[in-house]
CSV table of C-alpha atoms in Angstrom, one decimal:
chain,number,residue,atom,x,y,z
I,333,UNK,CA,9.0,-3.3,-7.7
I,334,UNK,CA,9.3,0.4,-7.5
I,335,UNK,CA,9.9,0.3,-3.7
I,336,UNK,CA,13.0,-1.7,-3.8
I,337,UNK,CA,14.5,0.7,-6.4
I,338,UNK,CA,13.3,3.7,-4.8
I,339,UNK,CA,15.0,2.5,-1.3
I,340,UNK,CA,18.4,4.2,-1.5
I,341,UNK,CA,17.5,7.5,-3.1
I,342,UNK,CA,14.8,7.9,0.1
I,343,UNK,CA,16.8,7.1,2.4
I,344,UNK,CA,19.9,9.5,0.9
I,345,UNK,CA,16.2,11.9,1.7
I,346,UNK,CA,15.3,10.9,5.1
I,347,UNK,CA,18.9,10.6,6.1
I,348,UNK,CA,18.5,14.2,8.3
I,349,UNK,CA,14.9,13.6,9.4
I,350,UNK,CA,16.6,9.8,10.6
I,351,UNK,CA,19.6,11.6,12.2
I,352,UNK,CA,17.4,13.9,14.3
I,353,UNK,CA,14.3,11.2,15.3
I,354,UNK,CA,17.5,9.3,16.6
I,355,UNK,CA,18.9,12.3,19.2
I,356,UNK,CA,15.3,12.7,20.1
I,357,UNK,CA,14.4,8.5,21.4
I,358,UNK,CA,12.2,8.4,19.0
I,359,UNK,CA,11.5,4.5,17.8
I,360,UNK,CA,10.9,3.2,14.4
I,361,UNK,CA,7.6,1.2,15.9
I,362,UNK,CA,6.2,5.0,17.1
I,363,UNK,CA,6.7,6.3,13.3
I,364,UNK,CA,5.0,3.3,12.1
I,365,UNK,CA,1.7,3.8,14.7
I,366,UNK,CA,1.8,7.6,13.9
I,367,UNK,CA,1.9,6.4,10.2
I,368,UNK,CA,-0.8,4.3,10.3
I,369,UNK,CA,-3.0,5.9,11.9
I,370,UNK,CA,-2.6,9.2,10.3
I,371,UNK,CA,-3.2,7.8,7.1
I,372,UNK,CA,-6.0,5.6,8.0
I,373,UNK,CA,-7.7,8.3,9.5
I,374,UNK,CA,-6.9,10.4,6.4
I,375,UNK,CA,-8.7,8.0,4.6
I,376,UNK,CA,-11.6,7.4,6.9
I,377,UNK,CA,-12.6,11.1,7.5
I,378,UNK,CA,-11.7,13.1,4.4
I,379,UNK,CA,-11.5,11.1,1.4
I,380,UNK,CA,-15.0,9.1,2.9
I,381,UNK,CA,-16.0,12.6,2.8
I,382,UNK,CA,-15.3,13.2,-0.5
I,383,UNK,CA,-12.5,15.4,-0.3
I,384,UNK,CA,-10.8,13.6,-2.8
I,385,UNK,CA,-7.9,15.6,-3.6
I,386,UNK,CA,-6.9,16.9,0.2
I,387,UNK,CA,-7.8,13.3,1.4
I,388,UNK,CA,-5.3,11.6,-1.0
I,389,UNK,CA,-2.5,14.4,-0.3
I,390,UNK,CA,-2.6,14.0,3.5
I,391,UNK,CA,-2.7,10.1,3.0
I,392,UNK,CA,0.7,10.1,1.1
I,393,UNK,CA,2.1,12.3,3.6
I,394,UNK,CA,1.3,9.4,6.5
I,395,UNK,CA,2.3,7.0,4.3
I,396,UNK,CA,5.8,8.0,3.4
I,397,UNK,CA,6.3,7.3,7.2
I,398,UNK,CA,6.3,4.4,5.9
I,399,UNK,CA,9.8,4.7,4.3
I,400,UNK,CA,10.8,6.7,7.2
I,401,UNK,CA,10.4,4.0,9.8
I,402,UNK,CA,12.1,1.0,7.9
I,403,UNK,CA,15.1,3.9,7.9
I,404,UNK,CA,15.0,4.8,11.8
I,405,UNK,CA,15.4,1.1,12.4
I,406,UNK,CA,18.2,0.4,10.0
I,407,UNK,CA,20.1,3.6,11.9
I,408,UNK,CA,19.0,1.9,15.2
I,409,UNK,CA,21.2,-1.4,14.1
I,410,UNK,CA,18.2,-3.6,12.4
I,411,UNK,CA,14.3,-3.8,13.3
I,412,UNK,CA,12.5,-5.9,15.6
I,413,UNK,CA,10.8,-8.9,14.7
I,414,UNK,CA,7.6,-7.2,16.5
I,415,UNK,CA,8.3,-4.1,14.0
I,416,UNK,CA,8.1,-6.3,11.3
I,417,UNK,CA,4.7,-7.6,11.9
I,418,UNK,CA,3.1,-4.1,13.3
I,419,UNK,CA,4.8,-2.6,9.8
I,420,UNK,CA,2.9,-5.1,8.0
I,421,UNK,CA,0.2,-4.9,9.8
I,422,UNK,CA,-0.2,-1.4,9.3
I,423,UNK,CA,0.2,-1.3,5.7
I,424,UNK,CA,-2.8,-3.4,5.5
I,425,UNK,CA,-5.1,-1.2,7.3
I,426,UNK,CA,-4.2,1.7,5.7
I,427,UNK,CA,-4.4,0.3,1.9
I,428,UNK,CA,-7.5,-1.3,3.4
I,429,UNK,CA,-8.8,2.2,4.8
I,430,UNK,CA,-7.9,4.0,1.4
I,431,UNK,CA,-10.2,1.5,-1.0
I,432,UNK,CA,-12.7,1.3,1.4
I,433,UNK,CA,-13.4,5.0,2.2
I,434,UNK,CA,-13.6,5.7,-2.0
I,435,UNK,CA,-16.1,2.7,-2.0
I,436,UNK,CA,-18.2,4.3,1.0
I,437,UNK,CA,-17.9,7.2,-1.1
I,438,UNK,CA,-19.2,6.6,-4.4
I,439,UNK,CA,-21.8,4.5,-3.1
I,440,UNK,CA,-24.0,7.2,-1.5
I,441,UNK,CA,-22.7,11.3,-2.9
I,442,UNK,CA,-20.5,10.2,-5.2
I,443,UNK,CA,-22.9,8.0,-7.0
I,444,UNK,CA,-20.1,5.5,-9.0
I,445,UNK,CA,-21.1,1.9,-9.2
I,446,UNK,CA,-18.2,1.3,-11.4
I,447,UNK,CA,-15.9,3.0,-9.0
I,448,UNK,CA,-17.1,1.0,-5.6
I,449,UNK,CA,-16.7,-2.5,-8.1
I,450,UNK,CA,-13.1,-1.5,-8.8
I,451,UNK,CA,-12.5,-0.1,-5.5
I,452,UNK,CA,-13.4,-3.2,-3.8
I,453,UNK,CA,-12.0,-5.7,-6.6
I,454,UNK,CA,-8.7,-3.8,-6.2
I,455,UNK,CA,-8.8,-4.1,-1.9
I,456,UNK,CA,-9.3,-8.2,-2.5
I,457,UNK,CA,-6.8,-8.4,-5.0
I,458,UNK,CA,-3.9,-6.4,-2.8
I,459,UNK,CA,-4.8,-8.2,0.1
I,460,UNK,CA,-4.2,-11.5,-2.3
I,461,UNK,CA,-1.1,-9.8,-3.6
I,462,UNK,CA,0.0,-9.6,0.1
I,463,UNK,CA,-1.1,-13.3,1.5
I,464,UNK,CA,0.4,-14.8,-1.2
I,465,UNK,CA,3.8,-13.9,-0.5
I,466,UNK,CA,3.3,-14.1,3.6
I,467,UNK,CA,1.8,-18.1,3.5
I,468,UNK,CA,4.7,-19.0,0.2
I,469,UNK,CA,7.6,-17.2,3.2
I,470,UNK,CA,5.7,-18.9,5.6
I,471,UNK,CA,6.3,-22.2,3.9
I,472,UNK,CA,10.0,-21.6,3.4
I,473,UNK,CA,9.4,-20.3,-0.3
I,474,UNK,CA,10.4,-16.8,-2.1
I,475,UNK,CA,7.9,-14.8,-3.5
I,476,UNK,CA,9.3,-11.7,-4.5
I,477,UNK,CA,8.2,-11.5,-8.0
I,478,UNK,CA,4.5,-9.3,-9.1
I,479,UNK,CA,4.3,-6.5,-11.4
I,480,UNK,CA,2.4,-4.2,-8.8
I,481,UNK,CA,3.3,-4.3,-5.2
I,482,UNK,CA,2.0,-1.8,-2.5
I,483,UNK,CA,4.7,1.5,-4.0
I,484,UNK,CA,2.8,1.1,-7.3
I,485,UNK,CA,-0.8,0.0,-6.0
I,486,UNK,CA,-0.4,3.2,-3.7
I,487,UNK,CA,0.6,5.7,-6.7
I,488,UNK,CA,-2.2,4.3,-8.7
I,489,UNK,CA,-5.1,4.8,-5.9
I,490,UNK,CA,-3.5,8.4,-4.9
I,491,UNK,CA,-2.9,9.9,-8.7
I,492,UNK,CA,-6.7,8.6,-9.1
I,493,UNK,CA,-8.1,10.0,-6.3
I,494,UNK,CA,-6.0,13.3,-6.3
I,495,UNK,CA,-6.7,13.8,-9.6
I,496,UNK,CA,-10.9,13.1,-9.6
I,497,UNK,CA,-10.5,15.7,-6.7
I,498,UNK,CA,-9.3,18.4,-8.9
I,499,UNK,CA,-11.6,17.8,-11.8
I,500,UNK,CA,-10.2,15.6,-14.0
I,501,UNK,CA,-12.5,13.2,-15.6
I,502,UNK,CA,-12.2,9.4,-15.4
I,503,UNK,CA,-9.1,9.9,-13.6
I,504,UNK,CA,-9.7,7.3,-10.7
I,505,UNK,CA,-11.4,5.1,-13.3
I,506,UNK,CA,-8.6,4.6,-15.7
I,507,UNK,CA,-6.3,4.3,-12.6
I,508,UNK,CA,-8.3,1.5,-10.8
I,509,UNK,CA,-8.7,-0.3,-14.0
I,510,UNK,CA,-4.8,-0.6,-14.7
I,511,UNK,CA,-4.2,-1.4,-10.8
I,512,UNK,CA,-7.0,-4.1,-11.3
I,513,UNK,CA,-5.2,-5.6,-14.7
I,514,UNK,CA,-1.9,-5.5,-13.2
I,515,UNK,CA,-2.3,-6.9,-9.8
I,516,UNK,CA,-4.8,-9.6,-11.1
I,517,UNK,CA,-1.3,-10.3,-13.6
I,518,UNK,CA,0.7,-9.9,-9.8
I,519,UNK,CA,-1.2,-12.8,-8.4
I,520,UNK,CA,-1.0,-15.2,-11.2
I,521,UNK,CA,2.4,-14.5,-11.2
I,522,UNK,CA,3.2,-15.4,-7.3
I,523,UNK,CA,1.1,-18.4,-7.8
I,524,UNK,CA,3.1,-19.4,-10.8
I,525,UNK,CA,6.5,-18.6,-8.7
I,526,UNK,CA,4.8,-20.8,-5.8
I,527,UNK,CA,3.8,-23.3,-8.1
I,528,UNK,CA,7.4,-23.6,-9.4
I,529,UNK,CA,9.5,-24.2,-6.0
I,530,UNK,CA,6.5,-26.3,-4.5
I,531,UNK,CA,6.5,-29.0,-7.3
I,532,UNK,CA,7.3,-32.3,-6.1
I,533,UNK,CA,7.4,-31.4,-2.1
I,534,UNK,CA,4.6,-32.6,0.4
I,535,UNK,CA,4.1,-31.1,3.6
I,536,UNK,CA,5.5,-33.0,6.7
């Protein structure tokens, strides 16, 4: 829920940065590519590298685009339907990008079991978190309830990974572990939100 709460102060932040990106044409759909694919490749290249701590700072640079792009089309008088789904679209890959590059990772020179098991445990359960809430909107439902959406799934992954890249010990560990507890608790609590409105309707 961070992200909702964290919405006006960013964009009191980006406010200049929106101001000039709108003299200069540029289009909330550009940031988001640019976004994307800087932090995918971020991910890809230099945390699948094992340069954990340069690797997760460069990732949140890319991905604070992320705010930036949602504020460019607000300025520009709403978003398009199209920029909705390639926003989406793009946070996927690049949460995808970021669990699987630590997996790759520690299962060849970094040498974690435990770390790929969370790593991938946490990817399933964000993309869970995610689907959830898409097929309950889908169905004319809300679903905007969950303890850990993609602001604190993010923070956890980067602090982990930017942290084990300095030195510190169990630092992605203890951070994968509390993003695993609370976004299994995230699920169960969408399903339990979904299981509330559907109760007593049938599908036509």
């Amino acid at each position: 829920m961070l992200g909702v709460n964290l919405r006006p102060a960013v964009a009191r932040v980006w406010a200049p940065v929106v101001r000039t990106l709108l003299r200069l044409g540029v289009t909330a759909d550009a940031i988001t590519v640019l976004g994307t694919v800087g932090a995918v490749a971020s991910a890809v290249f230099v945390i699948g590298n094992g340069v954990l701590f340069w690797g997760a700072a460069a990732v949140t640079v890319f991905v604070l685009l992320d705010m930036l792009d949602g504020a460019l089309a607000r300025a520009r008088g709403g978003g398009s339907v199209f920029g909705a789904v390639l926003d989406s679209t793009g946070d996927r890959a690049a949460d995808a990008a970021i669990f699987a590059a630590l997996a790759w990772w520690f299962s060849g020179q970094g040498d974690n079991r435990m770390v790929v098991w969370l790593a991938l445990t946490c990817l399933v359960l964000g993309v869970l978190t995610s689907y959830v809430k898409a097929r309950a909107e889908g169905m004319g439902l809300t679903c905007d309830v969950g303890l850990v959406e993609r602001t604190e799934r993010l923070i956890l992954v980067l602090v982990g990974t930017g942290f084990t890249g300095l030195g510190i010990p169990y630092a992605l560990q203890v951070c994968l572990w509390l993003l695993l507890i609370g976004s299994t608790i995230t699920v169960g609590q969408r399903f339990a939100a979904v299981y509330g409105q559907a109760k007593g309707r049938t599908l036509r």
